[in-house]
Amino acid sequence: MVLATRTRTGRTARTHGRPQARPPSVARLFWRSTLGKKTVMAASGLIMLAYLTAHVMGNLKVFFGPEEFNAYGHWLREMGAPVLHREWGLWLVRILLLAAVAAHAVSACQLSRRDIRARPTAYAHKRPRASYATRTMRWGGFILGLFIVWHLLDLTTLTVNENAQPGRPYENVVATFSTWYGNVIYITAMLALGLHIRHGFHSAAQTLGVGGAARDRALRAAADLLALALTAGFIAVPVAVLTGVVS
Amino acid sequence: MKLTVRVWRQRDAEAPGAMAAYQIDGISEDMSFLEMLDTLNEHLILSGEDPVAFDHDCREGICGACSLVINGDAHGPERTTACQLHMRSFADGDTVDVEPWRAAAFPVVKDLVVDRSAFDRIIQAGGYVTAPTGSAPEAHAAAVPKEAADHAFEHAECIGCGACVAACPNGSAMLFTSAKVNHLAALPQGAPERERRVLDMVATMDAEGFGGCTLTGECATACPKGIPLPSITAMNREWLRALRGPRR
Ligand code: HEM
Ligand code: SF4
Ligand code: FES
């Protein structure tokens, strides 16, 4: 004999939480969900990563002398010409990056607070290893946030760069790395950046659902390579000034 | 064997609770960890003390009831459930710390017992198929490719113990939720509600106060059933796909 099981619609199961007159929009669903916020983090992180890849290549031009480096600095202002007015291209990039940094930082703070609240009591028997990557991401992210502010004040607005001259980026870079604190700040931040990218790139692949058992090793290798190349590329400049290769 | 067992004692959900140390002798290495606790409780009862409350049912590693963090590891040092862990994993004279699962979504009820009904509500949100199946259908009525069947079975092995949440520094239920999502997404029976299921289960998981995944991998290391970490990636993919796809 067939025993009929009562069919329940998905609706009865969905009444958990607040009853809703209208289903929430995809955008709201996205921003409210931990998975959506992680997706925002991954996407904004990848935007910043793409920018950093271009940035490091630009920086390496200091090795070809002041003319080439300063010409590159001027080109950044002409970017997109003649379609775009002078500096419009640069400002578009700046706005996109600012949005990425803001979205990334806001999501990071909200997710981290949520994660800490979800585990209010620590175990009496300690195992510090467990949260190493997470703690590195949080502290590393915080250091990078401070660094971004310092970096803009140092080489964009020239506020904190004592010997800076507007329109002379090569000379300003040399000025920055002629101070001990300039070297300490940049090198520390770039080591933090390497660690952040190493875990972040791998995480982003997972968040966006592109990882998988088969691709995991390749993704890890790509994350290591990216982290190493960017960190080494950025640190090469202060090291070159310190050793007198660039002056 | 002679052991010092330090156990989390907490009278009820509101009481503060603390670790209490007990000396226990005459433990055989063939005893399971729960039998060791039974022995401890016999002594406690005989000396007029309140026995240690802990969850257990099948004692053969299939029900998911036992839930002990032993020396900081969910289910202890071996990849198995606490009921299938044997005292031979410890040495004479050891001090063993026993604590309940720790997560905001799993409040302590008493001693080592926590309330895991948040998992039930995640399952109620979509971890089933609504098709009226009646009695067991004819096995060949719905053809399932071997790979899909294996993939579904690997994830159906989850026993809902909650070790993944207990091990995660963020108290995240991603591995548990992904096990059910992957299990049903792999099968034709799960296809009609595929999008709704992942959206509702993830929304309930969030509403219950579990944390997010930061890819520490602690959950998959602790899982007694070997639910793999990439299952979380697969659930993220399912969730993003469901947002784009038809929303029923
Ligand atoms: C404003 C400075 C920054 C802060 C405060 C910050 C913070 C964080 C935190 C806390 C996480 C872990 C998120 C979680 O808990 O799940 C994270 C992930 C990530 N970060 Fe950053 N970060 C910053 C800058 C950067 C930069 C400059 C990059 C560019 C390479 C970047 C790329 C990433 C990526 C790709 C992830 C992984 C996203 C995911 O988990 O899917 N971050 N960040
Ligand atoms: S995924 Fe593993 S650890 Fe988590 S509830 Fe299922 S069986 Fe337990
Ligand atoms: S008591 Fe059933 S799994 Fe341990």
Coordinates of N, CA and C and ligand atoms in Angstrom, one line a residue, chain B residues 56-59 61-66 81 83, ligand 3:
Chain B
H56 N 24.5 11.8 24.3 CA 24.9 10.6 23.6 C 23.7 9.8 23.3
D57 N 23.8 9.0 22.3 CA 22.6 8.1 21.9 C 23.1 6.8 21.4
C58 N 23.5 6.8 20.1 CA 23.8 5.5 19.4 C 25.1 4.9 20.0
R59 N 26.1 5.7 20.3 CA 27.4 5.3 20.7 C 28.1 4.4 19.7
G61 N 28.8 6.1 16.5 CA 29.2 7.1 15.5 C 28.3 7.4 14.4
I62 N 27.0 7.2 14.6 CA 26.1 7.5 13.5 C 25.0 8.5 13.8
C63 N 24.8 8.8 15.1 CA 23.6 9.7 15.4 C 24.0 11.1 15.5
G64 N 25.2 11.4 15.8 CA 25.7 12.8 16.0 C 25.3 13.5 17.3
A65 N 24.9 12.7 18.3 CA 24.5 13.3 19.6 C 25.7 13.7 20.4
C66 N 26.7 12.8 20.4 CA 27.8 13.1 21.3 C 28.5 14.4 20.9
T81 N 33.9 10.3 16.1 CA 33.0 10.9 17.1 C 33.6 10.6 18.5
C83 N 32.1 9.2 20.9 CA 31.7 7.9 21.3 C 32.6 6.8 20.8
Ligands
FES3 S1 26.6 8.9 20.4 FE1 25.8 8.7 18.3 S2 27.5 9.5 17.2 FE2 28.3 9.5 19.2

